[in-house]
mmCIF file of C-alpha atoms in Angstrom:
data_model
loop_
_atom_site.group_PDB
_atom_site.id
_atom_site.type_symbol
_atom_site.label_atom_id
_atom_site.label_comp_id
_atom_site.label_asym_id
_atom_site.label_seq_id
_atom_site.Cartn_x
_atom_site.Cartn_y
_atom_site.Cartn_z
ATOM 1 C CA MET A 1 75.481 10.467 -41.865
ATOM 2 C CA ALA A 2 73.647 9.597 -37.907
ATOM 3 C CA LEU A 3 74.847 5.715 -37.408
ATOM 4 C CA THR A 4 71.581 3.678 -38.000
ATOM 5 C CA LEU A 5 71.275 0.986 -34.618
ATOM 6 C CA GLU A 6 71.758 -1.892 -37.327
ATOM 7 C CA ALA A 7 75.683 0.239 -37.294
ATOM 8 C CA ARG A 8 76.535 -1.091 -33.799
ATOM 9 C CA THR A 9 77.032 -3.804 -32.325
ATOM 10 C CA ALA A 10 75.190 -4.389 -29.226
ATOM 11 C CA PRO A 11 76.622 -3.315 -25.783
ATOM 12 C CA THR A 12 76.336 -6.607 -23.288
ATOM 13 C CA SER A 13 77.003 -7.856 -20.023
ATOM 14 C CA VAL A 14 79.967 -9.158 -18.913
ATOM 15 C CA THR A 15 79.630 -12.876 -18.205
ATOM 16 C CA GLY A 16 81.550 -15.851 -18.153
ATOM 17 C CA GLY A 17 84.126 -16.146 -21.316
ATOM 18 C CA SER A 18 82.663 -12.798 -22.644
ATOM 19 C CA ARG A 19 84.652 -9.906 -23.288
ATOM 20 C CA LEU A 20 83.203 -6.426 -23.013
ATOM 21 C CA GLU A 21 83.592 -4.480 -26.268
ATOM 22 C CA SER A 22 84.127 -1.409 -25.130
ATOM 23 C CA VAL A 23 86.842 -1.170 -22.900
ATOM 24 C CA ASP A 24 88.865 -3.291 -25.921
ATOM 25 C CA LEU A 25 87.597 -0.276 -28.196
ATOM 26 C CA LEU A 26 88.763 2.046 -25.858
ATOM 27 C CA ARG A 27 92.174 0.128 -25.790
ATOM 28 C CA GLY A 28 92.359 0.475 -29.649
ATOM 29 C CA LEU A 29 91.524 4.198 -30.109
ATOM 30 C CA VAL A 30 94.728 5.392 -27.500
ATOM 31 C CA MET A 31 97.050 2.454 -29.254
ATOM 32 C CA VAL A 32 96.554 4.071 -32.722
ATOM 33 C CA LEU A 33 97.344 8.055 -31.509
ATOM 34 C CA MET A 34 99.861 6.499 -29.969
ATOM 35 C CA ALA A 35 101.675 5.942 -33.126
ATOM 36 C CA LEU A 36 101.155 9.437 -33.815
ATOM 37 C CA ASP A 37 102.693 10.331 -30.926
ATOM 38 C CA HIS A 38 106.016 8.015 -31.599
ATOM 39 C CA VAL A 39 105.474 9.171 -35.532
ATOM 40 C CA ARG A 40 105.886 12.553 -34.315
ATOM 41 C CA ASP A 41 108.524 12.052 -32.479
ATOM 42 C CA PHE A 42 111.021 10.745 -35.937
ATOM 43 C CA PHE A 43 109.687 12.865 -38.802
ATOM 44 C CA THR A 44 109.185 16.032 -37.323
ATOM 45 C CA ASN A 45 111.144 18.838 -37.695
ATOM 46 C CA ALA A 46 110.469 20.877 -34.764
ATOM 47 C CA THR A 47 113.553 21.087 -33.071
ATOM 48 C CA TYR A 48 111.697 21.903 -29.630
ATOM 49 C CA ASP A 49 109.309 20.381 -27.159
ATOM 50 C CA PRO A 50 105.859 20.733 -28.486
ATOM 51 C CA LEU A 51 104.188 21.517 -25.237
ATOM 52 C CA ASP A 52 107.026 24.338 -24.965
ATOM 53 C CA LEU A 53 104.408 27.400 -25.347
ATOM 54 C CA GLU A 54 106.796 30.224 -26.273
ATOM 55 C CA LYS A 55 107.787 28.369 -29.653
ATOM 56 C CA THR A 56 105.176 25.577 -30.183
ATOM 57 C CA HIS A 57 102.362 26.681 -32.174
ATOM 58 C CA PRO A 58 98.595 25.634 -31.954
ATOM 59 C CA ALA A 59 98.455 22.203 -34.735
ATOM 60 C CA LEU A 60 101.283 20.749 -32.694
ATOM 61 C CA PHE A 61 100.617 21.417 -29.085
ATOM 62 C CA LEU A 62 97.537 19.230 -29.737
ATOM 63 C CA THR A 63 98.931 16.698 -31.484
ATOM 64 C CA ARG A 64 101.395 16.731 -28.433
ATOM 65 C CA TYR A 65 98.697 17.084 -26.485
ATOM 66 C CA ILE A 66 95.881 14.583 -27.533
ATOM 67 C CA THR A 67 98.396 11.393 -26.778
ATOM 68 C CA HIS A 68 98.789 12.510 -23.158
ATOM 69 C CA PHE A 69 95.582 10.008 -22.719
ATOM 70 C CA CYS A 70 97.656 6.984 -24.010
ATOM 71 C CA ALA A 71 99.936 6.074 -21.246
ATOM 72 C CA PRO A 72 97.696 6.279 -18.495
ATOM 73 C CA VAL A 73 93.940 4.833 -20.071
ATOM 74 C CA PHE A 74 95.999 1.923 -21.617
ATOM 75 C CA MET A 75 97.678 1.213 -17.667
ATOM 76 C CA PHE A 76 93.822 2.197 -15.869
ATOM 77 C CA LEU A 77 92.859 -0.547 -18.255
ATOM 78 C CA ALA A 78 95.164 -3.222 -18.115
ATOM 79 C CA GLY A 79 94.246 -3.142 -14.817
ATOM 80 C CA THR A 80 90.996 -3.698 -15.504
ATOM 81 C CA GLY A 81 91.147 -6.292 -17.964
ATOM 82 C CA ALA A 82 92.890 -7.678 -14.483
ATOM 83 C CA PHE A 83 89.748 -8.037 -12.955
ATOM 84 C CA LEU A 84 87.466 -9.063 -15.208
ATOM 85 C CA SER A 85 89.446 -11.665 -16.426
ATOM 86 C CA THR A 86 88.783 -13.757 -13.069
ATOM 87 C CA THR A 87 85.094 -13.246 -15.144
ATOM 88 C CA ARG A 88 86.343 -16.020 -17.846
ATOM 89 C CA GLY A 89 87.843 -18.544 -14.925
ATOM 90 C CA LYS A 90 91.101 -17.886 -13.657
ATOM 91 C CA THR A 91 91.199 -18.170 -10.003
ATOM 92 C CA LYS A 92 92.904 -15.648 -8.195
ATOM 93 C CA ARG A 93 96.463 -17.648 -7.760
ATOM 94 C CA GLU A 94 95.978 -18.254 -11.226
ATOM 95 C CA LEU A 95 95.718 -14.363 -11.657
ATOM 96 C CA ALA A 96 98.687 -13.302 -10.002
ATOM 97 C CA TRP A 97 101.180 -15.924 -11.344
ATOM 98 C CA PHE A 98 100.091 -14.300 -14.825
ATOM 99 C CA LEU A 99 100.516 -10.929 -13.709
ATOM 100 C CA LEU A 100 103.708 -11.359 -11.963
ATOM 101 C CA THR A 101 105.222 -13.254 -15.573
ATOM 102 C CA ARG A 102 104.174 -11.154 -17.949
ATOM 103 C CA GLY A 103 104.754 -7.739 -15.738
ATOM 104 C CA LEU A 104 108.511 -8.947 -15.687
ATOM 105 C CA TRP A 105 108.529 -10.086 -19.929
ATOM 106 C CA LEU A 106 107.011 -6.187 -20.558
ATOM 107 C CA ALA A 107 110.248 -5.078 -18.019
ATOM 108 C CA LEU A 108 113.107 -7.410 -20.041
ATOM 109 C CA LEU A 109 111.192 -6.871 -23.506
ATOM 110 C CA GLU A 110 111.176 -2.611 -22.956
ATOM 111 C CA VAL A 111 115.272 -2.777 -22.120
ATOM 112 C CA THR A 112 115.827 -5.629 -24.742
ATOM 113 C CA TYR A 113 113.589 -5.683 -27.507
ATOM 114 C CA VAL A 114 112.269 -2.507 -27.727
ATOM 115 C CA ARG A 115 115.008 -0.135 -26.613
ATOM 116 C CA CYS A 116 116.831 -2.449 -29.442
ATOM 117 C CA LEU A 117 114.729 -2.797 -31.897
ATOM 118 C CA GLY A 118 112.578 -0.216 -31.214
ATOM 119 C CA TRP A 119 114.206 3.401 -30.366
ATOM 120 C CA GLU A 120 117.729 3.543 -31.102
ATOM 121 C CA PHE A 121 118.767 0.416 -33.590
ATOM 122 C CA ASN A 122 121.911 -1.066 -31.864
ATOM 123 C CA PHE A 123 122.958 -3.330 -29.514
ATOM 124 C CA ASP A 124 125.017 -0.928 -27.165
ATOM 125 C CA PHE A 125 124.083 -1.039 -23.934
ATOM 126 C CA HIS A 126 125.936 1.475 -21.920
ATOM 127 C CA ARG A 127 122.752 3.365 -22.331
ATOM 128 C CA VAL A 128 119.585 1.741 -22.016
ATOM 129 C CA GLY A 129 116.295 3.757 -21.014
ATOM 130 C CA ALA A 130 113.347 1.762 -19.760
ATOM 131 C CA ALA A 131 109.333 3.450 -20.804
ATOM 132 C CA VAL A 132 106.117 2.666 -20.622
ATOM 133 C CA LEU A 133 106.815 -1.556 -21.131
ATOM 134 C CA TRP A 134 108.633 -1.167 -17.594
ATOM 135 C CA ALA A 135 106.356 0.694 -15.690
ATOM 136 C CA ILE A 136 103.630 -1.083 -16.808
ATOM 137 C CA GLY A 137 105.672 -4.641 -16.131
ATOM 138 C CA TRP A 138 106.523 -3.378 -12.754
ATOM 139 C CA SER A 139 102.756 -1.907 -11.898
ATOM 140 C CA MET A 140 101.726 -5.714 -13.142
ATOM 141 C CA VAL A 141 103.746 -7.431 -10.525
ATOM 142 C CA VAL A 142 103.126 -5.269 -7.584
ATOM 143 C CA LEU A 143 98.883 -5.688 -9.162
ATOM 144 C CA SER A 144 99.951 -9.622 -8.496
ATOM 145 C CA GLY A 145 100.420 -9.096 -4.753
ATOM 146 C CA LEU A 146 97.791 -6.479 -4.515
ATOM 147 C CA VAL A 147 95.038 -9.286 -6.425
ATOM 148 C CA PHE A 148 94.684 -11.505 -3.061
ATOM 149 C CA LEU A 149 93.025 -8.081 -0.962
ATOM 150 C CA PRO A 150 89.331 -7.258 -1.158
ATOM 151 C CA VAL A 151 88.814 -5.006 -4.154
ATOM 152 C CA TRP A 152 88.019 -1.901 -1.769
ATOM 153 C CA ALA A 153 91.431 -2.145 -0.707
ATOM 154 C CA VAL A 154 93.394 -2.353 -3.716
ATOM 155 C CA THR A 155 91.303 0.509 -4.988
ATOM 156 C CA ALA A 156 92.226 2.294 -1.735
ATOM 157 C CA PHE A 157 95.674 1.800 -2.481
ATOM 158 C CA GLY A 158 95.013 2.652 -6.393
ATOM 159 C CA VAL A 159 93.559 5.920 -5.366
ATOM 160 C CA GLY A 160 95.563 6.622 -2.558
ATOM 161 C CA MET A 161 99.431 6.480 -4.552
ATOM 162 C CA ILE A 162 97.753 9.268 -7.106
ATOM 163 C CA ALA A 163 96.415 11.425 -4.404
ATOM 164 C CA LEU A 164 99.208 11.533 -2.599
ATOM 165 C CA HIS A 165 102.300 11.191 -4.694
ATOM 166 C CA ASN A 166 102.925 14.688 -5.345
ATOM 167 C CA ALA A 167 104.234 15.630 -1.343
ATOM 168 C CA SER A 168 106.734 13.443 -2.315
ATOM 169 C CA ASP A 169 108.338 16.361 -5.283
ATOM 170 C CA GLY A 170 110.767 17.926 -2.532
ATOM 171 C CA ILE A 171 112.211 14.661 -2.070
ATOM 172 C CA GLN A 172 115.383 14.009 -3.733
ATOM 173 C CA PRO A 173 117.126 10.877 -4.581
ATOM 174 C CA GLU A 174 120.749 12.427 -2.496
ATOM 175 C CA SER A 175 117.918 12.322 1.248
ATOM 176 C CA TRP A 176 117.791 8.323 0.439
ATOM 177 C CA GLY A 177 122.197 7.630 0.177
ATOM 178 C CA ALA A 178 122.956 4.569 -1.564
ATOM 179 C CA PHE A 179 119.870 4.224 -2.252
ATOM 180 C CA GLY A 180 118.818 7.059 -4.281
ATOM 181 C CA TRP A 181 119.035 5.152 -7.767
ATOM 182 C CA LEU A 182 115.723 3.454 -6.089
ATOM 183 C CA TRP A 183 113.701 7.213 -5.638
ATOM 184 C CA ILE A 184 114.398 7.457 -9.247
ATOM 185 C CA ILE A 185 113.550 5.137 -10.854
ATOM 186 C CA LEU A 186 110.720 5.270 -8.102
ATOM 187 C CA HIS A 187 109.615 8.282 -8.595
ATOM 188 C CA LYS A 188 112.118 10.960 -9.506
ATOM 189 C CA GLY A 189 112.898 9.860 -13.120
ATOM 190 C CA GLY A 190 115.832 10.920 -15.103
ATOM 191 C CA PRO A 191 119.167 8.824 -15.798
ATOM 192 C CA PHE A 192 121.353 7.765 -13.029
ATOM 193 C CA SER A 193 124.667 5.485 -13.496
ATOM 194 C CA PRO A 194 124.201 2.089 -12.411
ATOM 195 C CA ALA A 195 127.987 0.886 -12.930
ATOM 196 C CA PRO A 196 130.984 3.216 -14.648
ATOM 197 C CA GLY A 197 130.363 4.299 -18.141
ATOM 198 C CA PHE A 198 127.216 2.827 -17.596
ATOM 199 C CA THR A 199 123.494 4.700 -18.271
ATOM 200 C CA PHE A 200 120.145 3.606 -16.951
ATOM 201 C CA ILE A 201 117.307 6.084 -17.604
ATOM 202 C CA ALA A 202 113.662 6.286 -15.724
ATOM 203 C CA ALA A 203 111.644 7.808 -18.493
ATOM 204 C CA TYR A 204 108.360 6.322 -16.862
ATOM 205 C CA PRO A 205 108.921 6.165 -12.987
ATOM 206 C CA LEU A 206 106.615 3.584 -11.377
ATOM 207 C CA ILE A 207 105.001 5.818 -8.690
ATOM 208 C CA PRO A 208 101.742 6.558 -9.909
ATOM 209 C CA TRP A 209 101.524 3.938 -12.310
ATOM 210 C CA ILE A 210 101.015 1.193 -10.150
ATOM 211 C CA GLY A 211 98.812 3.866 -8.821
ATOM 212 C CA VAL A 212 96.296 3.690 -11.541
ATOM 213 C CA MET A 213 96.886 0.628 -12.556
ATOM 214 C CA ALA A 214 95.762 -0.839 -9.240
ATOM 215 C CA ALA A 215 92.571 2.504 -9.768
ATOM 216 C CA GLY A 216 91.419 0.217 -13.000
ATOM 217 C CA TYR A 217 91.951 -3.027 -10.954
ATOM 218 C CA GLY A 218 89.260 -1.065 -8.754
ATOM 219 C CA LEU A 219 86.662 -0.148 -11.684
ATOM 220 C CA GLY A 220 86.179 -3.731 -12.655
ATOM 221 C CA PRO A 221 83.752 -4.324 -10.108
ATOM 222 C CA VAL A 222 81.454 -1.447 -12.133
ATOM 223 C CA LEU A 223 81.750 -2.821 -14.555
ATOM 224 C CA LEU A 224 80.056 -6.766 -13.955
ATOM 225 C CA LYS A 225 76.590 -3.924 -13.951
ATOM 226 C CA GLU A 226 73.903 -4.219 -16.526
ATOM 227 C CA PRO A 227 74.864 -1.892 -18.869
ATOM 228 C CA GLU A 228 72.294 1.164 -18.374
ATOM 229 C CA SER A 229 73.950 0.953 -14.752
ATOM 230 C CA ARG A 230 77.170 0.614 -15.285
ATOM 231 C CA ARG A 231 76.888 4.205 -17.842
ATOM 232 C CA LYS A 232 76.007 5.814 -15.615
ATOM 233 C CA TRP A 233 78.601 4.821 -12.826
ATOM 234 C CA MET A 234 81.459 5.582 -15.499
ATOM 235 C CA LEU A 235 79.812 9.104 -16.564
ATOM 236 C CA GLY A 236 79.196 9.936 -12.860
ATOM 237 C CA LEU A 237 83.152 8.856 -12.167
ATOM 238 C CA GLY A 238 83.773 10.714 -15.678
ATOM 239 C CA ILE A 239 82.847 13.774 -14.205
ATOM 240 C CA THR A 240 83.216 13.903 -10.982
ATOM 241 C CA LEU A 241 87.096 13.198 -12.217
ATOM 242 C CA THR A 242 87.653 15.951 -14.642
ATOM 243 C CA LEU A 243 85.577 18.478 -11.731
ATOM 244 C CA LEU A 244 88.578 17.437 -9.789
ATOM 245 C CA PHE A 245 91.091 18.724 -12.229
ATOM 246 C CA VAL A 246 89.422 21.813 -13.250
ATOM 247 C CA ILE A 247 88.600 22.676 -9.514
ATOM 248 C CA ILE A 248 92.555 21.867 -8.436
ATOM 249 C CA ARG A 249 94.558 22.563 -11.234
ATOM 250 C CA GLY A 250 92.516 26.760 -10.910
ATOM 251 C CA THR A 251 94.028 26.650 -6.987
ATOM 252 C CA ASN A 252 97.825 26.076 -8.200
ATOM 253 C CA VAL A 253 98.094 24.684 -5.220
ATOM 254 C CA TYR A 254 98.771 20.898 -5.483
ATOM 255 C CA GLY A 255 98.781 18.265 -7.941
ATOM 256 C CA ASN A 256 100.868 19.327 -10.253
ATOM 257 C CA PRO A 257 104.471 20.450 -10.276
ATOM 258 C CA ARG A 258 104.773 23.046 -12.414
ATOM 259 C CA PRO A 259 101.547 25.924 -12.234
ATOM 260 C CA TRP A 260 99.670 27.418 -15.131
ATOM 261 C CA GLY A 261 99.915 31.734 -15.564
ATOM 262 C CA PRO A 262 98.323 34.440 -18.101
ATOM 263 C CA GLN A 263 100.127 33.523 -21.454
ATOM 264 C CA ASN A 264 99.571 35.971 -24.355
ATOM 265 C CA ASN A 265 96.261 35.278 -25.581
ATOM 266 C CA ASP A 266 93.158 32.928 -24.343
ATOM 267 C CA LEU A 267 94.131 30.134 -26.552
ATOM 268 C CA PHE A 268 97.973 29.460 -25.206
ATOM 269 C CA THR A 269 96.445 30.540 -21.449
ATOM 270 C CA VAL A 270 94.659 26.966 -21.768
ATOM 271 C CA PHE A 271 97.253 25.335 -23.401
ATOM 272 C CA SER A 272 99.178 26.235 -19.719
ATOM 273 C CA PHE A 273 96.183 25.303 -18.250
ATOM 274 C CA ILE A 274 95.876 21.604 -19.373
ATOM 275 C CA ASP A 275 99.510 21.314 -19.760
ATOM 276 C CA CYS A 276 99.975 19.210 -16.582
ATOM 277 C CA HIS A 277 103.089 17.467 -15.540
ATOM 278 C CA LYS A 278 103.674 13.375 -17.237
ATOM 279 C CA TYR A 279 107.198 12.201 -15.628
ATOM 280 C CA PRO A 280 106.547 11.078 -13.166
ATOM 281 C CA PRO A 281 102.383 11.756 -14.119
ATOM 282 C CA SER A 282 100.679 14.327 -11.622
ATOM 283 C CA LEU A 283 97.710 14.036 -9.959
ATOM 284 C CA LEU A 284 96.222 16.572 -11.742
ATOM 285 C CA TYR A 285 97.605 14.371 -15.430
ATOM 286 C CA VAL A 286 95.820 11.426 -14.045
ATOM 287 C CA LEU A 287 92.973 13.733 -13.523
ATOM 288 C CA MET A 288 92.713 15.198 -16.517
ATOM 289 C CA THR A 289 93.409 12.220 -18.423
ATOM 290 C CA LEU A 290 91.343 9.420 -17.026
ATOM 291 C CA GLY A 291 88.420 11.806 -16.206
ATOM 292 C CA PRO A 292 87.492 12.396 -19.972
ATOM 293 C CA ALA A 293 88.395 8.735 -21.009
ATOM 294 C CA LEU A 294 85.984 7.206 -18.217
ATOM 295 C CA ILE A 295 82.851 10.055 -20.487
ATOM 296 C CA LEU A 296 83.807 8.849 -23.750
ATOM 297 C CA LEU A 297 84.196 5.008 -22.208
ATOM 298 C CA SER A 298 80.701 5.542 -21.836
ATOM 299 C CA PHE A 299 79.503 6.386 -24.846
ATOM 300 C CA LEU A 300 81.313 3.904 -26.289
ATOM 301 C CA ASP A 301 79.454 1.213 -24.305
ATOM 302 C CA ARG A 302 76.098 2.242 -26.199
ATOM 303 C CA GLY A 303 77.604 -0.640 -29.179
ATOM 304 C CA THR A 304 80.639 -0.018 -31.502
ATOM 305 C CA PRO A 305 79.368 1.805 -34.171
ATOM 306 C CA ARG A 306 80.534 -0.187 -38.010
ATOM 307 C CA MET A 307 83.161 2.601 -38.640
ATOM 308 C CA LEU A 308 84.682 1.819 -35.050
ATOM 309 C CA ARG A 309 84.778 -2.118 -35.773
ATOM 310 C CA PRO A 310 88.597 -2.009 -37.308
ATOM 311 C CA PHE A 311 90.373 -0.389 -33.597
ATOM 312 C CA LEU A 312 88.600 -3.269 -32.342
ATOM 313 C CA VAL A 313 91.572 -5.280 -33.744
ATOM 314 C CA PHE A 314 94.719 -3.334 -31.479
ATOM 315 C CA GLY A 315 92.683 -2.690 -29.091
ATOM 316 C CA ARG A 316 92.492 -6.986 -28.751
ATOM 317 C CA VAL A 317 96.772 -7.125 -29.372
ATOM 318 C CA PRO A 318 98.005 -3.570 -27.868
ATOM 319 C CA LEU A 319 101.513 -5.284 -27.612
ATOM 320 C CA PHE A 320 101.739 -7.434 -30.575
ATOM 321 C CA TYR A 321 100.687 -3.896 -31.996
ATOM 322 C CA TYR A 322 103.790 -2.022 -30.272
ATOM 323 C CA LEU A 323 106.247 -4.569 -30.772
ATOM 324 C CA LEU A 324 105.363 -4.830 -34.405
ATOM 325 C CA HIS A 325 104.949 -0.148 -34.707
ATOM 326 C CA LEU A 326 108.151 1.092 -32.862
ATOM 327 C CA PRO A 327 110.647 -0.714 -35.228
ATOM 328 C CA LEU A 328 108.543 0.295 -38.524
ATOM 329 C CA ILE A 329 108.392 3.958 -37.361
ATOM 330 C CA HIS A 330 112.493 3.943 -36.948
ATOM 331 C CA GLY A 331 112.535 1.173 -40.310
ATOM 332 C CA LEU A 332 110.506 4.045 -42.068
ATOM 333 C CA ALA A 333 112.730 7.248 -40.874
ATOM 334 C CA VAL A 334 116.097 5.821 -41.827
ATOM 335 C CA ALA A 335 114.744 4.939 -45.031
ATOM 336 C CA ALA A 336 113.230 8.335 -45.837
ATOM 337 C CA ALA A 337 116.933 10.051 -44.526
ATOM 338 C CA TRP A 338 118.757 7.654 -47.039
ATOM 339 C CA ILE A 339 116.570 8.972 -49.726
ATOM 340 C CA ARG A 340 116.685 12.883 -48.472
ATOM 341 C CA TYR A 341 120.772 12.474 -47.305
ATOM 342 C CA GLY A 342 122.335 9.428 -48.056
ATOM 343 C CA ARG A 343 122.784 9.047 -45.006
ATOM 344 C CA ALA A 344 120.948 8.302 -41.727
ATOM 345 C CA GLU A 345 123.564 7.962 -38.814
ATOM 346 C CA TRP A 346 121.908 9.890 -36.268
ATOM 347 C CA LEU A 347 118.936 7.004 -36.926
ATOM 348 C CA PHE A 348 120.363 4.407 -35.204
ATOM 349 C CA ASN A 349 120.441 6.384 -31.649
ATOM 350 C CA ASN A 350 118.103 7.324 -29.678
ATOM 351 C CA PRO A 351 116.175 9.883 -30.711
ATOM 352 C CA PHE A 352 115.021 12.374 -27.812
ATOM 353 C CA VAL A 353 118.929 12.684 -28.255
ATOM 354 C CA ASN A 354 121.276 15.863 -28.856
ATOM 355 C CA GLN A 355 123.106 14.444 -32.241
ATOM 356 C CA ALA A 356 122.084 18.944 -33.987
ATOM 357 C CA ILE A 357 125.794 18.390 -35.442
ATOM 358 C CA LEU A 358 125.002 14.788 -37.685
ATOM 359 C CA ILE A 359 121.347 15.925 -38.130
ATOM 360 C CA PRO A 360 120.904 17.530 -41.002
ATOM 361 C CA ALA A 361 119.417 21.364 -40.503
ATOM 362 C CA ASP A 362 115.546 19.788 -42.932
ATOM 363 C CA ASN A 363 115.528 16.900 -41.978
ATOM 364 C CA GLY A 364 111.550 16.484 -40.731
ATOM 365 C CA PHE A 365 108.444 17.450 -41.846
ATOM 366 C CA GLY A 366 106.040 19.089 -41.879
ATOM 367 C CA LEU A 367 102.718 18.148 -39.502
ATOM 368 C CA PRO A 368 100.635 17.125 -42.785
ATOM 369 C CA VAL A 369 103.512 14.271 -43.325
ATOM 370 C CA VAL A 370 103.152 13.458 -40.104
ATOM 371 C CA TYR A 371 100.166 12.967 -40.247
ATOM 372 C CA LEU A 372 99.985 10.704 -43.612
ATOM 373 C CA ILE A 373 103.095 8.541 -42.288
ATOM 374 C CA TRP A 374 100.770 7.831 -39.487
ATOM 375 C CA ILE A 375 97.216 7.126 -41.154
ATOM 376 C CA GLY A 376 99.586 4.827 -43.414
ATOM 377 C CA LEU A 377 101.492 3.252 -40.554
ATOM 378 C CA VAL A 378 97.958 2.314 -39.375
ATOM 379 C CA LEU A 379 96.652 0.805 -42.662
ATOM 380 C CA ALA A 380 99.932 -1.246 -43.372
ATOM 381 C CA LEU A 381 99.780 -2.470 -39.394
ATOM 382 C CA TYR A 382 96.206 -3.346 -39.470
ATOM 383 C CA PRO A 383 96.419 -6.934 -41.759
ATOM 384 C CA ALA A 384 99.103 -8.534 -39.389
ATOM 385 C CA CYS A 385 96.839 -7.627 -35.688
ATOM 386 C CA ARG A 386 93.913 -8.649 -37.253
ATOM 387 C CA TRP A 387 95.546 -12.132 -37.939
ATOM 388 C CA PHE A 388 97.003 -12.264 -34.816
ATOM 389 C CA ALA A 389 93.582 -10.983 -33.116
ATOM 390 C CA GLU A 390 91.699 -14.112 -35.685
ATOM 391 C CA LEU A 391 95.286 -16.724 -34.156
ATOM 392 C CA LYS A 392 94.039 -15.445 -30.161
ATOM 393 C CA ARG A 393 90.958 -16.064 -30.851
ATOM 394 C CA ARG A 394 90.836 -19.523 -32.314
ATOM 395 C CA ARG A 395 93.221 -21.009 -30.119
ATOM 396 C CA HIS A 396 93.958 -21.083 -26.303
ATOM 397 C CA ASP A 397 97.713 -21.347 -26.753
ATOM 398 C CA ALA A 398 99.452 -19.933 -23.221
ATOM 399 C CA TRP A 399 102.498 -18.169 -25.129
ATOM 400 C CA LEU A 400 99.791 -16.903 -27.153
ATOM 401 C CA SER A 401 99.166 -14.333 -23.178
ATOM 402 C CA TYR A 402 102.409 -12.929 -23.964
ATOM 403 C CA LEU A 403 101.613 -11.081 -26.313
#
């Protein structure tokens, strides 16, 4: 049944001390989608890459593909949120200090709490991976310096990095000599050895994530416009980015390391077209995700339907949600393994490492079970997130802004 006007929260102009619900709502939606990807990581019975067109099936491909929107949308909105915080009383100097300290805090959380209590359930630091919080953290550190520039300059920096970074795809770490590790962290991605016996894995290279956050900062002034005007801007930007994706991707000339091509059927040819490189995110990956996200944001800005209001809770406490969901998913996977097999030693290591000898042949579940676990997980997290969101609304202690 169509939602009536009364079933929506009316959109508002952004004024001092106010939040823009549509931004929180979109952030909440992608946080919930992110949990689907992580539940799939731990519970699927598929032993191959869901995007491998030689092995996958449509439902599995789309389950993985839809979660591609999570990281770029969250990174982009983090930049937007940084700008909007200046409308709630933060000076540029205060914003810079907050971005610097919170960025370093997130990077530290990635290689400690998230590594030990989220992905791996061990404290063996001979192998450390750096993923999304690492990239968000260092992007905030860079943005802490950029905020002193005019908004147009920050935007140009971000857009330029996104548009041009694929031109450096051919550069290899070896060409950096003793600083090859730095190029791996910045752009190439992958493992390197900082010391004998130790491995650092740059799962999320910082370029162009830094640019995505800077570009998000540039959206801030658009959101200060009157509701009807900002919706037109967001819709226009979203359509433009989406059309750019289709046109550039169609040429197969630039913007993604892997070309697309005809497959066994039309559907898989479409899959080939939309399957863009994430590690690091290519220009086309960013266009493909942020274009539709901005279109959706323009519609969400018309008011929050009652049925979507729970997602606002997750969007207002994203880090708290993130830090809870990984240990919970991992813990559930351990419990399921113990019930089925009486052992779960492979789940005390990174789930992405090939451990075929340890993992039972029938480990994991099909997609219907994966989806049920995901829904149950989100429902289980809601009360805690709602409590914390209410706590942040009532109190303004400085430490709360770091969670």
